[in-house]
Every structure is written in C-alpha cells, then in structure tokens.
Amino acid sequence: MIKKIIASMLITFMCLTLCSCENKQEEIEYDKYTKIAENLYEVTCDEYDYDYLLTGDYGNIDFLNGACSGIKQGNYMGRNFDFVAGDASEVVVKTTHKDGRYASIGMTGGLLWLSSEFMDNGLDEDAIKLLPILILDGINEKGLAVEINCVNSTDVGGLTMETNPGKKEVAELCVVRYLLDNAASADEAVEIMKDINIVNTRNVMGLNTYDFEIHFLICDANKSYVVEFDNTKQDGDKLVILEDESIMTNFYLHTCDPENETYSENATGIERYRKLVDNKESVNSLDDMKELMQSIRYSNSYRLDDEYDPGVNFDNKYTCFSDHPIFGDNPVNAINYKEHLEEIMSEMKVDSPEINRVLADPKLDNLSLLWCTSHSSVYDLANKKMSVAIFERFDTYYDYSFE
C-alpha cells in the first residue's frame, strides 16, 4: 500500500512555471532577490508571461512531486505543501498591482533544481521565466486565496486535457497565478474558471505517463469552493464546482463520501482530512490555524513500512525534523537525515534486508525517500496576510502583507 501512496504523491502537485513578459525578458530583473533563511528566498516579479507553459519550452525544469492539505475556516486558510525533504528551495513570490492585475503574495516550491547552491549563485533564464507562474498557493490584495493539491486522475476517467475548447487557454499549472491576478473574490474566481480553457500541458514534460491531476481550494473571508476536474464529462462542462467545501487533501471530494467513510480506491490523505474535519472548529485565530497545520505535518503521518492504513492518524516522529525522539535537542533534518537513517529505521523495527535496500537506493542522495511539509503557509483572509514556516521548522514563521 505504501508504494501506491508514494506513487500517488510522487507526482504532481504541480509542475508549475514562471514566465517573462511578452518577449521583453531583457527588461526583467528577477535576479534581485533576497535570501531570508536556509532554503527560503523572496523575490518580487513585475513581468511574466502566462503563455510560457503553453509553449512546451520549459528549459531547466525538474518535476514537482506533492501531496498536501488545505483548509478554510472563518477568516483563515491553512495550507501544507508536502514534498521530498531534499534541497529544493521555497520561494516567496510577490507581485505588484499593475495594468489591472492585483498584487499578490504566494509560495513557489517543489522545483528540485532550485537547490540552495543554485539560488545562492543567482537565478538563470529558466528560473526567471518560471518563478512567477509556478505559484502553489497565495493571496491577493483583495483577500482571495487559492491553493492546489494533487489527486489521482484514474478516479475521474483519466487526465483532463482541456476544459472549454475555444475559450482563452490557460495552462492548468498557471491557474493559481491567473486567478490571483484577475479575481477579487472566490465567486469571481470560480466564474473565471468556467470561462477559460484550462489546458493540461504536462504531456510536453512527460508527466502524462502518470495518472495525476490537481484540484483547487478557492476562498475569501466569506466563501469557499473546491473545484475539481472530471474527464468523464463533456468538453465545456469538465469542472466540478463544490460550493462551501472547505477542506481537501488528496482525493476527489465529488467521487467520495467522507461522511459515510466511502472513498475511491486511489484516495490518499484520508488521515489528514479526518484530522482537519475533527479540529476545524478549534480555529479562531491565525495561531490556531498554525497549530492545526502543524498537527498534520506530513512527517507526522508518513510510514516507511507496509502497515499504512489510510483510516488511521499516525504519530510517527521518526521522520519528523522538529521533535525527533532519538536525537532530542539535535533533531534530524534534511542535511543529516541520511547518516541517521539506519538508526531511525531500526527504531521503527524495519528488518535488516529492507534497511539495506533503502540505504542502497541512489535516490537517497536527494532525500527522495523522506517526505515532510516543505512549507506551511497560513493566511489571514480578512487582513490579507500570509505567514509561512518551511521544512517543519514551526518555531519560526515569516510574515508578509500588502502594507
């Protein structure tokens, strides 16, 4: 079962991409960015090209892998981006109000080639094009917030290649950016999605060999929607719009019935979903939302063995960076994980042959067998603010607003 879970998250959540501005790349100065902390950077992008993801010329891009959880409760939205615990940088991307476009703040992450060494040496042309449009979650100056999670498209008849032929084309992985730029409310964002042709461009990147799609949590202080695709429906009617839904992890809400514990075969993230449902009423402040999202950090529910049961909440601290029970004040992290992995797995009672197999896996050099919450971003929808913690270092949040 664990192999299915890893496979099901091993891909999407998005291969997102940023762009330049209508053949004026020489005017773009995205290399003016700031290192905020280890693996965390900040950049302001004023020019970018929505259509870059439609060209198929993506340059130096590695694939995104993701799981993720999202919830809207009252004036707050929480979002965990779950990803391999390697050296991929998290980037706070800010845009300004310009040419009818709303200002926004959001997070780009999960790009494996954006290592700390790469970032510290300066952005190249590919990064200049990609960073603004690969937004995984964000908020705009009007208080609209959007985030995306991955789901297995097998449950909806396969990948949805386009939603509304003949309408303006927007690449699926650019929709978050497009909505933040153009919509002032959740209602308006949903209407925009109905009136554009959302195009799956991942075939150019080789990702259509995997059965993964994305769905959207769209909200403001007053409303929330989950928007999903359904490839069994006719062109022009492939969107499934679920009004007042406010929680999503990694299964299609419209094919499952969580209230009656009925899930599709490929549903994952059930344990995180249940924990969000059970605790949502406890959220009355931004700090409450931070605590809730920390409680469902990915390493807290991840199992390396085959005993995974999607209906159970695990408290597995053996892969948790922030409070590892073996090393106490010197916790395991993305830098020292490999050297401690054998001891960690032994404590988990993993047998020796399996430990040796894992240790021999060349992917371990990229920490791709370890998953964690790469960033946890919480949003104050009424006051248009974002706070973000990275790599499960929940003792420190970085705060952003439009002031």
Coordinates of C-alpha atoms in Angstrom, one line a residue:
M1 CA 0.0 0.0 0.0
I2 CA 2.8 2.4 0.8
K3 CA 4.2 2.0 -2.7
K4 CA 0.8 3.2 -4.0
I5 CA 0.9 6.1 -1.6
I6 CA 4.4 7.2 -2.7
A7 CA 3.5 6.7 -6.3
S8 CA 0.3 8.7 -5.9
M9 CA 2.2 11.5 -4.5
L10 CA 5.2 11.1 -6.5
I11 CA 4.0 13.4 -8.9
T12 CA 2.1 16.3 -9.3
F13 CA 1.3 18.7 -7.4
M14 CA 2.3 20.6 -9.7
C15 CA 4.9 21.3 -12.2
L16 CA 4.4 25.0 -12.1
T17 CA 6.2 27.6 -14.1
L18 CA 7.1 31.2 -14.2
C19 CA 7.5 33.5 -17.1
S20 CA 8.8 36.6 -18.7
C21 CA 6.9 39.3 -20.3
E22 CA 6.0 39.3 -24.0
N23 CA 9.5 39.0 -25.4
K24 CA 10.9 41.7 -23.1
Q25 CA 13.0 39.4 -21.0
E26 CA 15.9 41.8 -21.1
E27 CA 13.9 44.2 -19.0
I28 CA 13.1 41.7 -16.3
E29 CA 15.3 41.9 -13.2
Y30 CA 14.3 38.9 -11.1
D31 CA 17.9 38.3 -10.1
K32 CA 17.2 40.9 -7.4
Y33 CA 16.0 38.5 -4.8
T34 CA 16.7 38.0 -1.1
K35 CA 17.7 35.0 1.0
I36 CA 15.5 35.0 4.0
A37 CA 16.7 31.8 5.7
E38 CA 18.2 28.5 4.8
N39 CA 16.2 27.2 1.8
L40 CA 13.9 30.2 1.8
Y41 CA 14.1 33.1 -0.6
E42 CA 12.0 36.1 -1.6
V43 CA 11.5 37.7 -5.0
T44 CA 9.3 40.4 -6.5
C45 CA 8.1 39.7 -10.1
D46 CA 6.6 42.5 -12.1
E47 CA 6.6 40.9 -15.6
Y48 CA 5.7 37.4 -16.7
D49 CA 4.0 35.5 -19.5
Y50 CA 1.0 33.3 -18.8
D51 CA 1.5 31.6 -22.1
Y52 CA 5.0 30.3 -21.4
L53 CA 3.6 27.0 -20.1
L54 CA 1.7 26.6 -23.4
T55 CA 4.9 26.6 -25.5
G56 CA 6.5 23.4 -24.2
D57 CA 9.9 25.2 -24.0
Y58 CA 10.4 24.8 -20.2
G59 CA 14.1 24.7 -20.1
N60 CA 15.8 23.6 -16.9
I61 CA 12.8 22.2 -15.0
D62 CA 12.6 19.1 -12.8
F63 CA 9.2 17.7 -11.9
L64 CA 7.3 18.6 -8.9
N65 CA 6.1 15.9 -6.5
G66 CA 3.5 16.7 -4.0
A67 CA 0.8 15.6 -1.5
C68 CA -0.6 18.5 0.5
S69 CA -3.5 19.6 2.7
G70 CA -5.7 22.7 2.7
I71 CA -8.5 24.1 4.9
K72 CA -10.5 27.3 5.1
Q73 CA -12.1 28.1 8.4
G74 CA -13.6 31.5 9.2
N75 CA -11.2 34.2 8.2
Y76 CA -8.3 31.8 7.8
M77 CA -6.8 29.4 5.3
G78 CA -4.1 26.9 6.0
R79 CA -2.1 25.0 3.5
N80 CA 0.7 22.4 3.9
F81 CA 2.8 21.7 0.8
D82 CA 4.2 18.2 1.3
F83 CA 7.2 17.2 -0.7
V84 CA 10.5 15.3 -0.6
A85 CA 12.9 16.6 2.0
G86 CA 15.7 17.5 -0.3
D87 CA 17.4 20.7 -1.0
A88 CA 14.7 22.3 -3.2
S89 CA 14.3 26.0 -2.2
E90 CA 11.0 27.5 -1.1
V91 CA 10.4 31.0 -2.7
V92 CA 8.1 33.7 -1.5
V93 CA 6.9 35.4 -4.8
K94 CA 5.4 38.9 -4.6
T95 CA 3.8 40.8 -7.4
T96 CA 2.7 44.4 -7.5
H97 CA -0.6 46.0 -8.6
K98 CA -0.1 46.7 -12.2
D99 CA -2.0 47.0 -15.5
G100 CA -5.3 45.8 -14.0
R101 CA -3.6 43.0 -12.2
Y102 CA -4.0 42.6 -8.4
A103 CA -0.9 42.5 -6.2
S104 CA -0.3 39.1 -4.6
I105 CA 1.9 37.1 -2.3
G106 CA 2.4 33.4 -2.7
M107 CA 4.7 30.4 -2.5
T108 CA 6.6 28.5 -5.2
G109 CA 8.3 25.3 -4.2
G110 CA 9.0 21.7 -5.2
L111 CA 11.4 22.5 -8.1
L112 CA 14.2 20.1 -7.5
W113 CA 16.8 22.1 -9.5
L114 CA 16.3 25.2 -7.3
S115 CA 18.9 24.0 -4.8
S116 CA 20.4 26.3 -2.2
E117 CA 23.6 26.3 -4.2
F118 CA 21.8 27.2 -7.4
M119 CA 19.9 30.0 -5.6
D120 CA 22.9 31.4 -3.9
N121 CA 24.7 31.6 -7.3
G122 CA 21.9 33.7 -8.9
L123 CA 18.9 32.9 -11.0
D124 CA 19.3 31.7 -14.5
E125 CA 17.0 32.4 -17.5
D126 CA 14.8 29.3 -16.7
A127 CA 14.2 30.4 -13.2
I128 CA 13.5 34.0 -14.4
K129 CA 10.7 32.6 -16.5
L130 CA 9.4 30.1 -14.1
L131 CA 9.3 31.6 -10.6
P132 CA 6.2 33.9 -11.0
I133 CA 3.8 31.4 -12.5
L134 CA 4.6 28.3 -10.5
I135 CA 2.5 29.5 -7.6
L136 CA 1.3 26.6 -5.4
D137 CA -0.7 28.9 -3.0
G138 CA -1.2 32.6 -2.4
I139 CA -3.4 35.5 -1.6
N140 CA -4.1 38.8 -3.4
E141 CA -4.7 42.3 -2.2
K142 CA -8.5 41.7 -2.3
G143 CA -8.3 38.8 0.1
L144 CA -8.8 35.9 -2.5
A145 CA -6.7 32.9 -1.6
V146 CA -6.1 29.8 -3.8
E147 CA -4.2 26.6 -3.3
I148 CA -3.8 23.3 -5.2
N149 CA -3.3 19.6 -4.2
C150 CA -2.6 16.5 -6.3
V151 CA -5.1 13.7 -6.9
N152 CA -5.1 10.5 -8.9
S153 CA -6.9 11.1 -12.2
T154 CA -7.8 7.4 -12.6
D155 CA -10.9 8.1 -10.4
V156 CA -12.3 10.6 -13.0
G157 CA -11.6 8.9 -16.3
G158 CA -8.0 10.0 -16.8
L159 CA -6.3 13.3 -17.3
T160 CA -8.4 16.3 -18.4
M161 CA -6.6 17.7 -21.4
E162 CA -8.8 20.8 -21.7
T163 CA -11.9 22.1 -20.2
N164 CA -13.5 24.6 -22.5
P165 CA -12.3 24.4 -26.2
G166 CA -12.4 27.8 -28.0
K167 CA -12.0 29.9 -24.9
K168 CA -8.9 31.6 -23.7
E169 CA -6.2 29.0 -23.0
V170 CA -4.6 29.0 -19.5
A171 CA -2.2 26.2 -18.6
E172 CA -3.5 24.1 -15.7
L173 CA -0.5 24.8 -13.6
C174 CA -0.8 28.6 -14.2
V175 CA -4.4 28.9 -13.0
V176 CA -3.4 29.9 -9.4
R177 CA -1.4 32.8 -10.7
Y178 CA -4.2 33.7 -13.2
L179 CA -6.9 33.8 -10.5
L180 CA -4.8 35.8 -8.1
D181 CA -4.1 38.3 -10.8
N182 CA -7.6 38.7 -12.1
A183 CA -10.2 37.8 -9.4
A184 CA -11.4 39.9 -6.5
S185 CA -13.4 37.2 -4.7
A186 CA -14.0 33.5 -4.6
D187 CA -17.2 33.8 -6.6
E188 CA -15.4 35.8 -9.3
A189 CA -12.5 33.2 -9.4
V190 CA -15.0 30.4 -10.0
E191 CA -16.7 32.3 -12.8
I192 CA -13.3 32.9 -14.4
M193 CA -12.5 29.2 -14.3
K194 CA -15.8 28.5 -16.1
D195 CA -14.9 31.0 -18.8
I196 CA -11.4 29.9 -19.7
N197 CA -10.0 26.7 -21.3
I198 CA -7.8 25.1 -18.7
V199 CA -5.2 23.2 -20.7
N200 CA -3.1 20.3 -19.5
T201 CA 0.4 21.0 -20.8
R202 CA 2.2 18.3 -18.9
N203 CA 2.4 16.0 -21.9
V204 CA 5.3 18.1 -23.1
M205 CA 7.1 17.5 -19.9
G206 CA 6.4 13.8 -19.9
L207 CA 4.1 13.9 -16.9
N208 CA 1.1 12.4 -18.7
T209 CA 2.7 9.0 -18.1
Y210 CA 1.5 9.4 -14.6
D211 CA -2.2 9.5 -13.5
F212 CA -2.2 12.7 -11.5
E213 CA -4.3 15.8 -11.6
I214 CA -4.8 18.7 -9.4
H215 CA -7.8 20.3 -7.6
F216 CA -8.3 23.7 -6.2
L217 CA -9.3 25.3 -2.9
I218 CA -10.6 28.8 -3.6
C219 CA -11.7 31.1 -0.8
D220 CA -12.1 34.5 0.7
A221 CA -13.3 35.6 4.1
N222 CA -16.9 34.9 3.1
K223 CA -17.0 31.9 0.8
S224 CA -15.1 28.8 -0.1
Y225 CA -15.1 26.3 -3.0
V226 CA -13.3 23.2 -4.1
V227 CA -13.0 22.9 -7.8
E228 CA -12.2 19.6 -9.5
F229 CA -11.9 18.1 -13.0
D230 CA -14.0 15.2 -14.3
N231 CA -12.8 13.8 -17.6
T232 CA -16.0 11.7 -17.9
K233 CA -18.0 14.9 -18.6
Q234 CA -18.3 16.7 -21.9
D235 CA -16.0 19.5 -23.1
G236 CA -17.2 22.8 -21.7
D237 CA -18.5 21.0 -18.6
K238 CA -15.5 19.3 -17.1
L239 CA -15.4 21.4 -13.9
V240 CA -17.0 20.1 -10.8
I241 CA -17.7 23.1 -8.5
L242 CA -18.3 22.2 -4.9
E243 CA -19.7 25.3 -3.1
D244 CA -19.0 25.6 0.7
E245 CA -16.5 22.8 0.7
S246 CA -13.6 24.0 2.7
I247 CA -11.2 21.0 3.2
M248 CA -9.2 19.0 0.7
T249 CA -6.3 16.6 0.8
N250 CA -5.5 14.1 -2.0
F251 CA -8.8 12.6 -3.1
Y252 CA -11.7 13.8 -5.2
L253 CA -14.4 15.0 -3.0
H254 CA -17.0 14.5 -5.7
T255 CA -16.2 10.8 -6.1
C256 CA -16.0 10.1 -2.3
D257 CA -18.3 10.4 0.6
P258 CA -16.2 11.1 3.7
E259 CA -19.2 11.5 6.0
N260 CA -20.0 7.8 5.4
E261 CA -16.4 6.7 5.2
T262 CA -16.7 5.9 1.5
Y263 CA -13.5 6.5 -0.6
S264 CA -12.3 5.7 -4.0
E265 CA -9.6 3.1 -4.5
N266 CA -6.9 5.7 -5.2
A267 CA -7.9 8.1 -2.4
T268 CA -5.0 9.2 -0.2
G269 CA -4.5 11.8 2.6
I270 CA -7.6 10.4 4.3
E271 CA -6.0 10.5 7.8
R272 CA -5.1 14.2 7.3
Y273 CA -8.6 15.0 6.0
R274 CA -10.2 13.5 9.1
K275 CA -8.0 15.3 11.4
L276 CA -8.8 18.6 9.7
V277 CA -12.6 17.9 9.9
D278 CA -12.4 16.9 13.6
N279 CA -10.4 20.0 14.6
K280 CA -11.6 22.8 12.3
E281 CA -13.9 24.3 14.9
S282 CA -10.9 24.9 17.1
V283 CA -9.6 27.6 14.7
N284 CA -10.5 31.1 15.8
S285 CA -7.2 32.8 15.1
L286 CA -4.1 32.7 12.9
D287 CA -2.2 31.0 15.7
D288 CA -4.9 28.3 15.9
M289 CA -4.6 27.6 12.2
K290 CA -0.8 27.3 12.6
E291 CA -1.3 24.7 15.3
L292 CA -3.7 22.8 13.3
M293 CA -1.5 22.7 10.2
Q294 CA 1.5 21.7 12.4
S295 CA -0.5 18.7 13.7
I296 CA -0.9 17.3 10.2
R297 CA 2.6 17.9 9.1
Y298 CA 3.5 15.2 6.6
S299 CA 6.3 13.5 8.5
N300 CA 3.8 13.0 11.4
S301 CA 1.7 10.6 9.3
Y302 CA 4.3 9.0 6.9
R303 CA 5.2 5.4 7.2
L304 CA 8.2 3.7 5.6
D305 CA 6.7 0.2 6.3
D306 CA 3.8 -1.6 4.7
E307 CA 1.4 -1.1 7.6
Y308 CA -0.1 2.1 6.2
D309 CA -3.8 2.3 6.8
P310 CA -5.4 5.5 5.3
G311 CA -8.0 5.5 8.0
V312 CA -5.6 5.9 10.9
N313 CA -3.8 9.0 12.2
F314 CA -0.2 8.2 12.8
D315 CA 2.0 9.9 15.3
N316 CA 5.3 8.9 13.7
K317 CA 8.1 11.1 14.9
Y318 CA 10.8 9.0 13.4
T319 CA 10.9 11.1 10.3
C320 CA 10.0 14.4 11.9
F321 CA 12.6 17.2 11.8
S322 CA 11.3 19.3 14.6
D323 CA 11.0 16.9 17.5
H324 CA 12.8 13.7 16.8
P325 CA 12.7 11.3 19.8
I326 CA 16.1 9.7 19.3
F327 CA 18.2 12.8 19.0
G328 CA 16.5 15.2 21.3
D329 CA 18.0 18.6 21.1
N330 CA 19.9 17.7 17.9
P331 CA 17.0 16.7 15.7
V332 CA 17.2 15.0 12.3
N333 CA 16.9 17.4 9.4
A334 CA 17.3 17.5 5.6
I335 CA 21.0 17.8 6.0
N336 CA 21.8 15.0 8.4
Y337 CA 19.0 12.6 7.7
K338 CA 20.9 10.1 5.6
E339 CA 23.6 9.5 8.2
H340 CA 20.9 8.7 10.8
L341 CA 18.5 6.8 8.6
E342 CA 19.7 3.3 9.6
E343 CA 19.2 4.0 13.3
I344 CA 15.8 5.6 12.6
M345 CA 14.6 2.6 10.7
S346 CA 15.9 0.2 13.3
E347 CA 13.9 2.0 15.9
M348 CA 10.9 1.6 13.6
K349 CA 11.6 -2.1 13.7
V350 CA 12.2 -2.3 9.9
D351 CA 14.1 -5.5 9.2
S352 CA 17.7 -5.5 8.0
P353 CA 17.2 -6.5 4.4
E354 CA 14.7 -3.6 3.9
I355 CA 17.1 -1.2 5.7
N356 CA 19.9 -2.3 3.4
R357 CA 17.7 -1.9 0.3
V358 CA 16.7 1.6 1.3
L359 CA 20.3 2.6 2.1
A360 CA 21.4 1.3 -1.3
D361 CA 18.9 3.4 -3.2
P362 CA 20.7 6.1 -5.2
K363 CA 17.6 8.3 -4.8
L364 CA 18.5 8.7 -1.1
D365 CA 21.2 11.1 -2.1
N366 CA 18.3 13.5 -2.9
L367 CA 16.4 12.5 0.2
S368 CA 13.6 11.4 -2.0
L369 CA 12.6 8.6 0.4
L370 CA 11.9 11.2 3.1
W371 CA 8.8 13.4 2.8
C372 CA 7.9 16.3 5.0
T373 CA 5.9 19.5 4.9
S374 CA 8.2 21.7 2.8
H375 CA 6.2 24.8 3.6
S376 CA 3.2 25.5 5.8
S377 CA 1.5 28.8 4.8
V378 CA -1.4 30.2 6.8
Y379 CA -3.5 33.1 5.5
D380 CA -5.5 35.8 7.3
L381 CA -8.1 36.4 4.6
A382 CA -9.7 39.5 6.3
N383 CA -6.4 41.3 6.8
K384 CA -4.7 40.0 3.6
K385 CA -1.7 38.5 5.3
M386 CA 0.5 35.3 4.9
S387 CA 2.7 33.6 7.4
V388 CA 5.0 30.7 6.3
A389 CA 7.2 28.2 8.0
I390 CA 9.4 25.9 6.0
F391 CA 10.7 22.3 6.4
E392 CA 8.7 21.7 9.5
R393 CA 10.6 24.4 11.4
F394 CA 7.4 25.6 13.1
D395 CA 9.2 27.6 15.7
T396 CA 9.7 30.4 13.1
Y397 CA 7.1 31.9 10.8
Y398 CA 7.9 34.6 8.2
D399 CA 5.1 37.2 7.9
Y400 CA 4.0 39.1 4.7
S401 CA 1.3 41.6 4.0
F402 CA 0.5 44.3 1.4
E403 CA 1.3 47.2 3.7

